[in-house]
CSV table of C-alpha atoms and ligand atoms in Angstrom, one decimal:
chain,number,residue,atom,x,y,z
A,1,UNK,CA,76.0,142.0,82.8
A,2,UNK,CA,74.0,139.3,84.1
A,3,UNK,CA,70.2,139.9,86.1
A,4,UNK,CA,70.7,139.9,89.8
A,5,UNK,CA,69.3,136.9,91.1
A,6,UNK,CA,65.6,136.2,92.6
A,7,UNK,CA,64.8,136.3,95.9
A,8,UNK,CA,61.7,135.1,97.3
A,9,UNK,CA,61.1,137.2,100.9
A,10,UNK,CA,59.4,135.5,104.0
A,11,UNK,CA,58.5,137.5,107.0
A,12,UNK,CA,57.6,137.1,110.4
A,13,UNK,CA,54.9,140.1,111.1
A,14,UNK,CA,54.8,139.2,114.9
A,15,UNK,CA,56.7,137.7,117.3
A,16,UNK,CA,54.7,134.1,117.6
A,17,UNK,CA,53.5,133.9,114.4
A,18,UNK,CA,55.2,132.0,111.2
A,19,UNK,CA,57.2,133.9,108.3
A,20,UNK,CA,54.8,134.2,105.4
A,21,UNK,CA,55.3,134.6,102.1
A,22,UNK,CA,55.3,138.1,101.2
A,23,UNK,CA,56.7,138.8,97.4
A,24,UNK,CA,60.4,138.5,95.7
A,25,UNK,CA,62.7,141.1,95.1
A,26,UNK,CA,66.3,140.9,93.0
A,27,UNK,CA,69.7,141.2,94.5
A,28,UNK,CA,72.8,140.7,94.0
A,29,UNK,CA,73.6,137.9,97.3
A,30,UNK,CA,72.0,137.1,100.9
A,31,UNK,CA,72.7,140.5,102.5
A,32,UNK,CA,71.7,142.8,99.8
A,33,UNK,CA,68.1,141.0,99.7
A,34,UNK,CA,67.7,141.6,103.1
A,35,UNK,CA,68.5,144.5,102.8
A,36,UNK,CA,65.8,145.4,99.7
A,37,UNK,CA,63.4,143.6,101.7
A,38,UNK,CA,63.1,146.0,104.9
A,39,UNK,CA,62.7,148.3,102.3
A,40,UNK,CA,60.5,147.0,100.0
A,41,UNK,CA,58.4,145.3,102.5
A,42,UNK,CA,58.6,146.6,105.8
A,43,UNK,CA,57.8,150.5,105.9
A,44,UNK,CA,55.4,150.1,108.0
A,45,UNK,CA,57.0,148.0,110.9
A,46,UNK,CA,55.1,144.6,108.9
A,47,UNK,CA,57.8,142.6,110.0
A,48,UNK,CA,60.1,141.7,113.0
A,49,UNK,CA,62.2,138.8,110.8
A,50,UNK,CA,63.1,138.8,107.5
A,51,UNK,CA,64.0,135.6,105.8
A,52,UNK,CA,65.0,135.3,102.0
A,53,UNK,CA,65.9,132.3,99.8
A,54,UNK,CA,67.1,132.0,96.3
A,55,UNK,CA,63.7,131.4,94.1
A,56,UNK,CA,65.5,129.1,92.2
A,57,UNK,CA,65.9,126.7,95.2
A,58,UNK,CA,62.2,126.2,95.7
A,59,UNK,CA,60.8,123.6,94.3
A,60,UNK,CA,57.1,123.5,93.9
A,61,UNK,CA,54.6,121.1,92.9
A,62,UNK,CA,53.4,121.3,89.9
A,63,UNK,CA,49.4,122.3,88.8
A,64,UNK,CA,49.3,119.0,87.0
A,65,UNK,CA,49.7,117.1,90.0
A,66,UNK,CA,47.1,118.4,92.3
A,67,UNK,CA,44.8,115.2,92.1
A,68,UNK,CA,47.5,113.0,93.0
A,69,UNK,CA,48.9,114.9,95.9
A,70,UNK,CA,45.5,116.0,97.0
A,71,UNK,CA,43.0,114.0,96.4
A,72,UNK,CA,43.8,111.3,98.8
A,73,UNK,CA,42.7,113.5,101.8
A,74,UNK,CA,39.3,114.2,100.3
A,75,UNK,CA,37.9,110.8,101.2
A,76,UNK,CA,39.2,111.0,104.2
A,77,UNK,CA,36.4,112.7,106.2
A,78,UNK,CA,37.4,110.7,109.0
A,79,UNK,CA,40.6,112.7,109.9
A,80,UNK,CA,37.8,115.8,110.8
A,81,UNK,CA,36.3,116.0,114.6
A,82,UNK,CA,32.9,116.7,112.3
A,83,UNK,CA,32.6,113.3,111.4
A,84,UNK,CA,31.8,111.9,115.0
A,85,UNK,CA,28.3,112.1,116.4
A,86,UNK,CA,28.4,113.1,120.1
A,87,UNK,CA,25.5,112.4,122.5
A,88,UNK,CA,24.3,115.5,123.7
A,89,UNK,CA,24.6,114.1,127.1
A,90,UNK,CA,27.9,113.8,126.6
A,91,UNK,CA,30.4,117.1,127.7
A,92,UNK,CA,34.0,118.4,127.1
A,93,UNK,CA,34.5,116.1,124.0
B,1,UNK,CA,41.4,124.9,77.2
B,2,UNK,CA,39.5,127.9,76.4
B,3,UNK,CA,36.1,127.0,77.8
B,4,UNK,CA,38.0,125.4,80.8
B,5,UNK,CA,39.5,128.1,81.8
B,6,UNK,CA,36.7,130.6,81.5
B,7,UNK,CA,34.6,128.2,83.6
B,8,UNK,CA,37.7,128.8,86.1
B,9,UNK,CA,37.4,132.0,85.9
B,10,UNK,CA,34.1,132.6,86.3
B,11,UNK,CA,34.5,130.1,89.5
B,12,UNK,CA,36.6,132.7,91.0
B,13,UNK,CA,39.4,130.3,91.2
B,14,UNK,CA,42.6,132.7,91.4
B,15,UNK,CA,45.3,131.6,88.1
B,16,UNK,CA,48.3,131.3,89.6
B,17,UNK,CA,52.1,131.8,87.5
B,18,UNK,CA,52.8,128.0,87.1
B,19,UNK,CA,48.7,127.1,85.6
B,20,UNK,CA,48.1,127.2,82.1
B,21,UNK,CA,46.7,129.9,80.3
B,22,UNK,CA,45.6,131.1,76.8
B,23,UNK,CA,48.6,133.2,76.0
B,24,UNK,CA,46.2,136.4,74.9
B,25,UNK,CA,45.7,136.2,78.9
B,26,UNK,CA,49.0,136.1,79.5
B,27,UNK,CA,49.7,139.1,77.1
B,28,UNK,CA,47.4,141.6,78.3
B,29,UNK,CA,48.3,140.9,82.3
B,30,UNK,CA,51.7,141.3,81.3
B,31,UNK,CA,51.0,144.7,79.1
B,32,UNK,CA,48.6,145.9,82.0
B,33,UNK,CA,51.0,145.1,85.1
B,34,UNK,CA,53.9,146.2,83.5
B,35,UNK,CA,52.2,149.7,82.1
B,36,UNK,CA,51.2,149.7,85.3
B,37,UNK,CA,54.6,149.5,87.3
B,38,UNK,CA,55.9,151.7,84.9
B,39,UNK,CA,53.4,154.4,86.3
B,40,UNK,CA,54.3,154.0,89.1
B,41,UNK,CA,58.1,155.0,88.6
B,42,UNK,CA,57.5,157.4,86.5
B,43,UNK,CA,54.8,158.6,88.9
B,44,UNK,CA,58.2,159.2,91.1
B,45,UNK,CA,59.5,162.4,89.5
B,46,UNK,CA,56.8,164.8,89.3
B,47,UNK,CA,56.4,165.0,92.8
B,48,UNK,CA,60.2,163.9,93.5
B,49,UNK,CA,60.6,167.3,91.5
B,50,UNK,CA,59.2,169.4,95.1
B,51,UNK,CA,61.2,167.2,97.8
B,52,UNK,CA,63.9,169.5,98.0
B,53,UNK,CA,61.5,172.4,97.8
B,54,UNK,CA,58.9,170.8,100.5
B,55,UNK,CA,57.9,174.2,102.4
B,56,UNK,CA,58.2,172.5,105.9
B,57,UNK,CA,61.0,169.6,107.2
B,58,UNK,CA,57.1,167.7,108.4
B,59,UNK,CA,56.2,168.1,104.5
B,60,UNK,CA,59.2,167.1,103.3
B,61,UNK,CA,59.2,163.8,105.2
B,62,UNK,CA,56.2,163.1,103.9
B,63,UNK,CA,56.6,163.4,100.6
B,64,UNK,CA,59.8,161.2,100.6
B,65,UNK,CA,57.7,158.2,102.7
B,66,UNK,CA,55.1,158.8,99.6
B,67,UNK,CA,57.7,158.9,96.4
B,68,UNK,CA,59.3,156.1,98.1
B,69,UNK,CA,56.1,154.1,98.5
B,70,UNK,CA,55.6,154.8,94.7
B,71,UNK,CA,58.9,153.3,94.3
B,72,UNK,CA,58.1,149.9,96.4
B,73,UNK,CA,54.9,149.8,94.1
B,74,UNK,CA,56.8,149.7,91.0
B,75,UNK,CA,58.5,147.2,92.8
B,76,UNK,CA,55.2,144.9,93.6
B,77,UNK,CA,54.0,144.9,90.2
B,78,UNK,CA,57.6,144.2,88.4
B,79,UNK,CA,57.8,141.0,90.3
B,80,UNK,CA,54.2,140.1,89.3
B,81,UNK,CA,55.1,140.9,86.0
B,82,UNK,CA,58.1,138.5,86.3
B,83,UNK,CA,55.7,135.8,87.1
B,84,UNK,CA,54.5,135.7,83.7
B,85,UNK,CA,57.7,134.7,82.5
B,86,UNK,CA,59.3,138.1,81.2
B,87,UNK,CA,62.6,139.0,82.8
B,88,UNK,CA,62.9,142.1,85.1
B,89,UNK,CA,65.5,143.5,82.5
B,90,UNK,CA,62.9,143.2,79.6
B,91,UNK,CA,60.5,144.9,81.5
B,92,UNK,CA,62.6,147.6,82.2
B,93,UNK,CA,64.4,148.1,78.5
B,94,UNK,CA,60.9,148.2,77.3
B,95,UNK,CA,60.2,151.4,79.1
B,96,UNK,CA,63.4,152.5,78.0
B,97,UNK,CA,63.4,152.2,74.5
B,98,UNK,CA,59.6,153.7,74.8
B,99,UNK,CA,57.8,150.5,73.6
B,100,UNK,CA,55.7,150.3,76.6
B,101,UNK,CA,54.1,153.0,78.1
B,102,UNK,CA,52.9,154.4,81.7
B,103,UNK,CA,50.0,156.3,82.7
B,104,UNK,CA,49.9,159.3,80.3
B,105,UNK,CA,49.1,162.0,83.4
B,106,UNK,CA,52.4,161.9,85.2
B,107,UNK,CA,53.9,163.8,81.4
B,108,UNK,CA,52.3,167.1,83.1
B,109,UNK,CA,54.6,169.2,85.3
B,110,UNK,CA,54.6,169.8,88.8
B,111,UNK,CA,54.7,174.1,89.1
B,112,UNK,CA,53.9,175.0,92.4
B,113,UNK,CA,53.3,173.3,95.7
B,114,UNK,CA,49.8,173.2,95.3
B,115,UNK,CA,50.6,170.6,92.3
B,116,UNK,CA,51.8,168.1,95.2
B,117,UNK,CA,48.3,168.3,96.9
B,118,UNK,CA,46.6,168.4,94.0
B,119,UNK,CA,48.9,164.8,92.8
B,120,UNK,CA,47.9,163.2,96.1
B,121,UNK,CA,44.2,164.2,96.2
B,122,UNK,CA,42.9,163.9,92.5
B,123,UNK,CA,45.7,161.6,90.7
B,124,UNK,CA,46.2,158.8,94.1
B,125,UNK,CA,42.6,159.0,94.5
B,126,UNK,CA,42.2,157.9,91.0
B,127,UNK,CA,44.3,155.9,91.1
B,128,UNK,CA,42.6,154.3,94.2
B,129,UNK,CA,39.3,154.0,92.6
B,130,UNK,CA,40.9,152.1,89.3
B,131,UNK,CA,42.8,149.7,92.1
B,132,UNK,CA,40.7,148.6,93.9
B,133,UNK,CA,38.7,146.3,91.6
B,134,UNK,CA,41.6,145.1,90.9
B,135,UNK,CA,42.6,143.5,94.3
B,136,UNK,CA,39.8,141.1,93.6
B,137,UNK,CA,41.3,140.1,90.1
B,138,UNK,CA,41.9,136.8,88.6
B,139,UNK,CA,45.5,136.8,88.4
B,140,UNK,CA,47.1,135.9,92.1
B,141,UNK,CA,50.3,137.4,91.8
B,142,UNK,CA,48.1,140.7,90.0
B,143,UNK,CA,45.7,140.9,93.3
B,144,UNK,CA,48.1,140.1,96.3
B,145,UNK,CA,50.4,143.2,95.2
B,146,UNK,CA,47.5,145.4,94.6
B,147,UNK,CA,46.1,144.7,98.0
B,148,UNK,CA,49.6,145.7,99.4
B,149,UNK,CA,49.6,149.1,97.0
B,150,UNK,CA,45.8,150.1,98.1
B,151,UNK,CA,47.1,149.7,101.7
B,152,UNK,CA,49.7,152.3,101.7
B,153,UNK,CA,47.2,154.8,98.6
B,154,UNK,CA,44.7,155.8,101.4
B,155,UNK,CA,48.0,157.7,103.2
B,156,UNK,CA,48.4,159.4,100.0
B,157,UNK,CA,45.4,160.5,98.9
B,158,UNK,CA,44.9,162.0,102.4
B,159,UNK,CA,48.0,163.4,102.5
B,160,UNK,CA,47.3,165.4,99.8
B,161,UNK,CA,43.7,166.7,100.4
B,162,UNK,CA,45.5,167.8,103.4
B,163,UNK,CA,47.8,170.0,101.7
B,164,UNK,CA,45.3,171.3,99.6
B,165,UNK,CA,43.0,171.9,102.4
B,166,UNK,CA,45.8,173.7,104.7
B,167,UNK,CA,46.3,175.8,100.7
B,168,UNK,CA,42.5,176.6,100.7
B,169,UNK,CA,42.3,178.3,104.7
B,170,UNK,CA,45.2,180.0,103.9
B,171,UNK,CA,46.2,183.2,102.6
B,172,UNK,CA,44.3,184.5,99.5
B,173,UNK,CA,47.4,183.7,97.3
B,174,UNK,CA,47.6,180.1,98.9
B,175,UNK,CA,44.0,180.0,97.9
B,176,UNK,CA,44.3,181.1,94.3
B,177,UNK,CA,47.1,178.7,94.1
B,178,UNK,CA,45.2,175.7,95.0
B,179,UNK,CA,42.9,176.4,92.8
B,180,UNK,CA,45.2,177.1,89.7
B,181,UNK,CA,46.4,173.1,90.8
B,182,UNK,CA,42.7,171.9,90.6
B,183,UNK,CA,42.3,173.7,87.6
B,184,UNK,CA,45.4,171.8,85.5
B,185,UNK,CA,45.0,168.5,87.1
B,186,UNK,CA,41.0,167.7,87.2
B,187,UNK,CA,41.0,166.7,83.4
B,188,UNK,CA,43.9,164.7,83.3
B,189,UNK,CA,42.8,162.9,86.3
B,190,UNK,CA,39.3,162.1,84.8
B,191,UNK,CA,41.8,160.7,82.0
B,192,UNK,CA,43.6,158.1,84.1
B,193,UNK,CA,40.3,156.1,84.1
B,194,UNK,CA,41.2,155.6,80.2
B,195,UNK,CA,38.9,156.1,77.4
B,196,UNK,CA,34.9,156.0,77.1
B,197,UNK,CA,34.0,152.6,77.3
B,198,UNK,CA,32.5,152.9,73.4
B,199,UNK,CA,36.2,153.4,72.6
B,200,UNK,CA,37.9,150.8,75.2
B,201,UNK,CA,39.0,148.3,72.3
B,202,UNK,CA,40.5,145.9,75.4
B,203,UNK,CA,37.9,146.3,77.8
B,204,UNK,CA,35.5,143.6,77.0
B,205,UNK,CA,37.7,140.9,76.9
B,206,UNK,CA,39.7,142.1,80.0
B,207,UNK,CA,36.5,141.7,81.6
B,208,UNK,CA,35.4,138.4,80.6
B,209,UNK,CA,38.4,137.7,82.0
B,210,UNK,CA,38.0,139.4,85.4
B,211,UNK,CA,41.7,141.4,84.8
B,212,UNK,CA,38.9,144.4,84.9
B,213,UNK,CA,35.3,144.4,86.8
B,214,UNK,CA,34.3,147.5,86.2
B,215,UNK,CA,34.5,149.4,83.3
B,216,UNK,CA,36.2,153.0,82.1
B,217,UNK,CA,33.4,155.1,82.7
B,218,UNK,CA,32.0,153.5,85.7
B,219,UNK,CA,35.5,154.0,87.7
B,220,UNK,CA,35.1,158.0,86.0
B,221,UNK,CA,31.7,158.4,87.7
B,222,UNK,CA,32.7,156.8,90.9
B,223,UNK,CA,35.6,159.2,91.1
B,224,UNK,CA,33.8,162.2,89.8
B,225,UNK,CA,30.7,161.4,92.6
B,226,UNK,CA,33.4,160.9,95.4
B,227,UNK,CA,36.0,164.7,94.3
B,228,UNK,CA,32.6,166.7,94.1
B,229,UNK,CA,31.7,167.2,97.9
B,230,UNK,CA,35.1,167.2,98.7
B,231,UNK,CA,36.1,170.3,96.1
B,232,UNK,CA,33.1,171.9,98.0
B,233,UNK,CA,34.6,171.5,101.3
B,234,UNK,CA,37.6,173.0,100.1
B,235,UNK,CA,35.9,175.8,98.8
B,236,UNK,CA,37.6,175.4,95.1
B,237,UNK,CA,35.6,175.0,92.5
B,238,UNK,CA,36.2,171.8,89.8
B,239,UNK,CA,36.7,173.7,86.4
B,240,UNK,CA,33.4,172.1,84.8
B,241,UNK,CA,30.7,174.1,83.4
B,242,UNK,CA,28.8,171.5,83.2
B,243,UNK,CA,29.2,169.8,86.8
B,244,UNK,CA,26.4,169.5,88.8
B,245,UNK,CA,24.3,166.9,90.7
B,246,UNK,CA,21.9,164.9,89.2
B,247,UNK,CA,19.1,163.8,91.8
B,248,UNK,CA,17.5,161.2,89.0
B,249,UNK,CA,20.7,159.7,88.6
B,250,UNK,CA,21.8,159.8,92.0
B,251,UNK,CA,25.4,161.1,90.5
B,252,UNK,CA,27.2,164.0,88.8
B,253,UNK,CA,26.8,165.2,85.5
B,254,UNK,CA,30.1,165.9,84.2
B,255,UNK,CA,31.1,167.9,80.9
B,256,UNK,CA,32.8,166.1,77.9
B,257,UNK,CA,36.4,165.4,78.1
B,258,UNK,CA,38.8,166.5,75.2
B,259,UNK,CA,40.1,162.9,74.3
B,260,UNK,CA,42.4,164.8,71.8
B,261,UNK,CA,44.5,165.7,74.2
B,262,UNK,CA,44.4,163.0,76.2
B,263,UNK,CA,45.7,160.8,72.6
B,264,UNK,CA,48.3,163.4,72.1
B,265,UNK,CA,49.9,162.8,75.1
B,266,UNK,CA,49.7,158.8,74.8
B,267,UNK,CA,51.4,159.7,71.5
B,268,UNK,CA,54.7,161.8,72.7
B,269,UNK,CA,53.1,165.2,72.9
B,270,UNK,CA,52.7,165.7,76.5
B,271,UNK,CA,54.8,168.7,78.2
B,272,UNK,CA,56.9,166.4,79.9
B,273,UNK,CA,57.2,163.0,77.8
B,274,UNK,CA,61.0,163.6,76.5
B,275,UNK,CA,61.7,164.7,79.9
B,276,UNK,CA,60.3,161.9,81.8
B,277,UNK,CA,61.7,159.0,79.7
B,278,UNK,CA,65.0,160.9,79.9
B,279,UNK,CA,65.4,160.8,83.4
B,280,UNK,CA,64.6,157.4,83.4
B,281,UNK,CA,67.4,156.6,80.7
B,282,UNK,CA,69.8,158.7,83.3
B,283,UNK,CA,69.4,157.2,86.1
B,284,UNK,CA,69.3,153.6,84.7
B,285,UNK,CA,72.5,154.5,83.1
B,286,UNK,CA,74.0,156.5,86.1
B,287,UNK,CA,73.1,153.4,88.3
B,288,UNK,CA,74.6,151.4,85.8
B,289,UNK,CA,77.9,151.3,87.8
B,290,UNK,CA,76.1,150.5,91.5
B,291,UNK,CA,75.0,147.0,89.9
B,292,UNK,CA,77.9,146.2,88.3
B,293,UNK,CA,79.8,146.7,91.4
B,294,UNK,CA,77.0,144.9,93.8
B,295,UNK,CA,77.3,141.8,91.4
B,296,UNK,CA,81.0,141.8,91.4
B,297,UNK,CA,81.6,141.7,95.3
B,298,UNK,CA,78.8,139.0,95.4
B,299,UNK,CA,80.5,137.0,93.0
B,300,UNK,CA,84.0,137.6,94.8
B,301,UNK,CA,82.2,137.1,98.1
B,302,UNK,CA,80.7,133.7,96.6
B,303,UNK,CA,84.2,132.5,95.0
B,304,UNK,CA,85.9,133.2,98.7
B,305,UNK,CA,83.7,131.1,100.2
B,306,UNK,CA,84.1,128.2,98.1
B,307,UNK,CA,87.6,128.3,98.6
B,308,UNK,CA,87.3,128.8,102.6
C,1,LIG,FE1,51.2,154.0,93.9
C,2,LIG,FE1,50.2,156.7,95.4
């Protein structure tokens, strides 16, 4: 027999806030890793959603490709509120 | 890449599954986290052993929300495992077929009730004291479940000073019972922090490597320093001749530990090894059916759908 599947579990800990990333469990479909997940991850009412998705239909950057994704924001101090000098004169800015 | 990626290291910089490591890294997290989820379903049937026996339904709820934790920590630490590139089913044959190996105290038996308290006080709160560094260790997947497992510990460790504590005002009988569950489980639980650090052949590499931050007999001490007071407020006394405060040291004294035993039972020759592994085997074999049955209604689910 074959492994169950990954999952890859998400979960909204309050309502207002975004699902995080929380761990990855195996099932066999959809349902069944919901299922695992209240268990696995919720025992202690962490969670008012649940979402999973298949961990083979992430895809992730890669390590190796930090620099070029991430670099280009470095220089760009601009972007930051910090980078502005305000009189001290000056309110509510 | 050696020198780079001690430098990362020693910057703190978490190693996450994807970034490239030296594979003798990769081989001791995946012996350690795996040895370590084994424990942890292992850890299961001892105390799984009293559920049915619980002496009230508010006990007996309890201990299932704690077994059942144990399970989710297995859990945790499987999937970290599978991080490192070794399939769930490897992991798992490998404590089957006996090639890897779990924490060598949950191979003594669970006799009375007292046992339960005496699991949740001395062997969580061991357990506790060896995890805790750990939260803070280099591997990402390795730290973010231990901070989930040290979460849910503190519940068990109190749980179980609590039924040792409810033992020790009891009845004279209760009392002598508690006792007789200190007496068989303080050694074994001054084992779990593994052997003297003169003896620890992967400790200092696991530390250059921040899997461990403290070492075998500083996580002993720290344990022994923290169960002392607390064996006094029970009234029980810790079955060491030898045990007393040191005020120049600002720590206990402790006698020596008989490391014989504590090989024997890494070898096989605990009371409970065969018995352990065995129920293991079972039930992966008895559950053998459940996932063949899941996985067929998912496929048949998944080829009704296409069709639709
Ligand atoms: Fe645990
Ligand atoms: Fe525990």
């Amino acid at each position: 027999m074959s492994e169950w599947p990954l999952w890859e579990v998400f979960i909204r800990s309050m309502h207002g806030l975004a699902h995080k990333h929380v761990g990855s469990l195996h099932a066999p479909d959809a349902e069944m890793a919901i299922r695992n997940a209240r268990d696995v991850y919720t025992r202690r009412n962490e969670g008012v959603s649940i979402w999973v998705v298949r961990s083979s239909d992430i895809t992730a950057s890669s390590p190796g490709d930090k620099e070029a994704l991430f670099e280009p924001a470095n220089s760009k101090v601009y972007r930051h509120p910090t980078f502005y000098e305000v009189p001290d004169e000056v309110e509510n800015l | 890449m050696s020198a780079e990626f001690q430098e990362r290291i020693e910057a703190g910089i978490k190693i996450e599954p994807k970034d490239e490591m030296p594979e003798g890294y990769r081989n001791t997290l995946i012996r350690q986290i795996s040895q370590h989820a084994h424990s942890e379903i292992v850890g299961q049937l001892p105390e799984g052993n009293w559920i049915t026996r619980a002496p009230t339904l508010k006990r007996k709820a309890i201990l299932l929300a704690k077994v059942q934790d144990e399970a989710g920590h297995g859990l945790y630490l499987y999937a970290a495992v599978e991080t490192l590139g070794v399939t769930r089913e490897q992991t798992i044959q490998d404590l089957l077929s006996g090639k890897a190996k779990y924490s060598s105290i949950f191979n003594y038996p669970t006799l009375t009730w007292a046992d339960i308290g005496a699991i949740g006080w001395l062997v969580d709160g061991a357990a506790i004291i060896n995890q805790i560094p750990i939260c803070r260790c280099s591997y990402g997947p390795y730290a973010r479940a231990m901070v989930r497992i040290c979460k849910e510990e503190t519940f068990h460790q109190r749980q179980g000073f609590e039924i040792m504590l409810t033992l020790a005002r009891g009845t004279p009988e209760q009392k002598a019972m508690a006792q007789d569950a200190l007496n068989r489980w303080w050694w074994p639980s001054l084992m779990m922090h593994g052997p003297p650090d003169a003896d620890s052949k992967h400790s200092a590499q696991s530390m250059a490597w921040k899997i461990k931050l403290f070492s075998n007999d500083e996580l002993r001490q720290k344990f022994v320093d923290q169960i002392a007071p607390q064996a006094d407020f029970l009234g029980l006394k810790i079955p060491d001749p030898d045990l007393k405060w040191n005020p120049e040291r600002g720590h206990y004294d402790f006698g020596p530990i008989d490391w014989n035993e504590f090989y024997s039972v890494i070898q096989g020759n605990g009371p409970c090894n065969r018995e352990r592994l065995q129920a293991r085997i079972d039930a992966h074999r008895q559950g053998a059916w459940v996932r063949d049955a899941a996985a067929a209604y998912a496929a048949k689910q998944r080829a009704k759908a296409r069709v639709a």
